[in-house]
Amino acid sequence: MATIMAARGQGLEQDFDFFVVVDFEATCVKDARIFPQEIIEFPAVLVDGATGRIESAFRRYVRPKHHPVLTQFCRELTGIRQEDVDGGVDLGEALWLHDAWLKAATAGAGNKRSVRLAVVTWGDWDCRTMLEFECRFKGIEKPSYFDQWINLRVPFQAALGGGGRVNLQEAVRAAGLDWEGRLHCGLDDARNTARLLAELMRRGVKITITGSLAAPPPPMQKQPARTSPCGGSPALASAPPPIQQQPARTGPFGGSFALVPAPIQQKQQPPQPYMISPCGGSSATCLCYCGLASRGDVMHGKCFSGCASWSPAMGPVPPYFAWSN
């Protein structure tokens, strides 16, 4: 690819030393919604930012906790077998293994003090929705490089047009490339996305960050002790037992991150039709598990997954999920 770029006088210096292309596959059912949805295939492809060459690939199957038995529809769609996920790792371990792979794969990047890395996806679902929701839901800390990403759909449409919601397979063919592998196999989809990325680079397209997660809200201030209605004596509140943290593991970018256990989950409310607010029409903001905000019985935007499951206990709406009216 580097030789082709030089020979044709094309290509453009990019802002990143490497691109890591991801394409998650998750639990699913036919013609219905599944809650909570969980990642079952964690693939990644490392692309050299100067040449567009694929340097390395990574894949781990992930064992789902809430729906451990895959549906027939899910198996047929993704090609993932039940024994693949049965022998998989949990999401926290998959993140750690991915981090270790990334460190090893970029270790030979010259004598640079830091490596400029960008995550690439086709669409915003992988980072903004799927990985972010599952990590929040299960109390898993993820590396900070997943907090911003490049939705390759954006530079593709800027370079080749087409408009609308062109799917990945159509985009690959529109760029003059043949599709390789199985559609909806996460690793094959990531490889084809990487090939499309290299083709856009060859055509001189500048690849820049298109999406990011807002910073998490500040922690809640400690509430003053309440008094007992009987005699005004201080109320006694038994503190929950301390959660034992796992030791921090060093990652290649941003120092280290810890794999932490999930917080104690409050009992979930039964699913409600998505046009009904779980807050009884109050002005308070409630949150669908997929991130859609509702105020006073009004959904601010369309539920992108149609999940129709509400969880007010999840707390305030993250700013990157809020819709304005």
Short mmCIF file of N, CA and C in Angstrom, two decimals, residues 1 11-12 43 55 58 77 81 115 135-136 155 168 194 211 227 236 240 251 280 296:
data_model
loop_
_atom_site.label_atom_id
_atom_site.label_comp_id
_atom_site.label_asym_id
_atom_site.label_seq_id
_atom_site.Cartn_x
_atom_site.Cartn_y
_atom_site.Cartn_z
N MET A 1 0.83 -1.20 0.00
CA MET A 1 0.00 0.00 0.00
C MET A 1 0.87 1.26 0.00
N GLY A 11 -2.35 9.99 -1.30
CA GLY A 11 -2.22 9.79 0.14
C GLY A 11 -2.00 11.12 0.82
N LEU A 12 -2.21 11.16 2.11
CA LEU A 12 -2.11 12.38 2.89
C LEU A 12 -1.60 12.02 4.27
N PRO A 43 -13.54 -7.92 18.29
CA PRO A 43 -12.46 -7.95 17.31
C PRO A 43 -11.82 -6.58 17.13
N GLU A 55 -1.51 -4.18 10.28
CA GLU A 55 -0.34 -4.66 11.00
C GLU A 55 -0.64 -5.89 11.86
N PHE A 58 -6.87 -8.85 16.28
CA PHE A 58 -7.19 -9.37 17.62
C PHE A 58 -8.64 -9.81 17.64
N LEU A 77 -26.91 -15.39 12.27
CA LEU A 77 -26.53 -14.06 11.78
C LEU A 77 -25.03 -13.83 11.87
N ARG A 81 -20.73 -19.66 17.44
CA ARG A 81 -21.29 -20.88 18.00
C ARG A 81 -21.45 -20.75 19.51
N VAL A 115 2.31 7.21 21.50
CA VAL A 115 1.75 6.75 20.23
C VAL A 115 0.40 7.41 20.02
N CYS A 135 -20.37 -1.31 29.80
CA CYS A 135 -19.39 -1.01 30.84
C CYS A 135 -20.05 -0.29 32.01
N ARG A 136 -20.96 0.64 31.73
CA ARG A 136 -21.67 1.34 32.80
C ARG A 136 -22.59 0.37 33.55
N PRO A 155 -16.21 10.35 6.74
CA PRO A 155 -15.31 10.65 5.63
C PRO A 155 -15.65 9.90 4.34
N LEU A 168 -22.08 -1.03 5.36
CA LEU A 168 -20.64 -1.23 5.19
C LEU A 168 -20.34 -1.99 3.90
N ALA A 194 -11.20 -1.76 7.72
CA ALA A 194 -9.80 -1.35 7.64
C ALA A 194 -9.37 -1.17 6.19
N GLY A 211 -16.58 11.56 16.71
CA GLY A 211 -17.49 11.38 17.84
C GLY A 211 -16.73 11.21 19.14
N THR A 227 -32.13 12.76 60.74
CA THR A 227 -32.50 12.45 62.12
C THR A 227 -33.67 11.49 62.16
N LEU A 236 -29.35 5.56 62.44
CA LEU A 236 -28.22 4.65 62.27
C LEU A 236 -28.34 4.02 60.90
N PRO A 240 -22.59 -0.44 53.63
CA PRO A 240 -22.43 -1.71 52.92
C PRO A 240 -20.99 -2.19 53.05
N GLY A 251 -1.90 -0.24 31.16
CA GLY A 251 -2.26 -0.25 29.76
C GLY A 251 -1.27 0.58 28.97
N GLY A 280 -44.18 8.73 35.83
CA GLY A 280 -45.56 9.14 36.06
C GLY A 280 -45.87 10.52 35.54
N GLY A 296 -41.62 14.12 31.42
CA GLY A 296 -43.06 14.33 31.44
C GLY A 296 -43.82 13.59 30.37
#
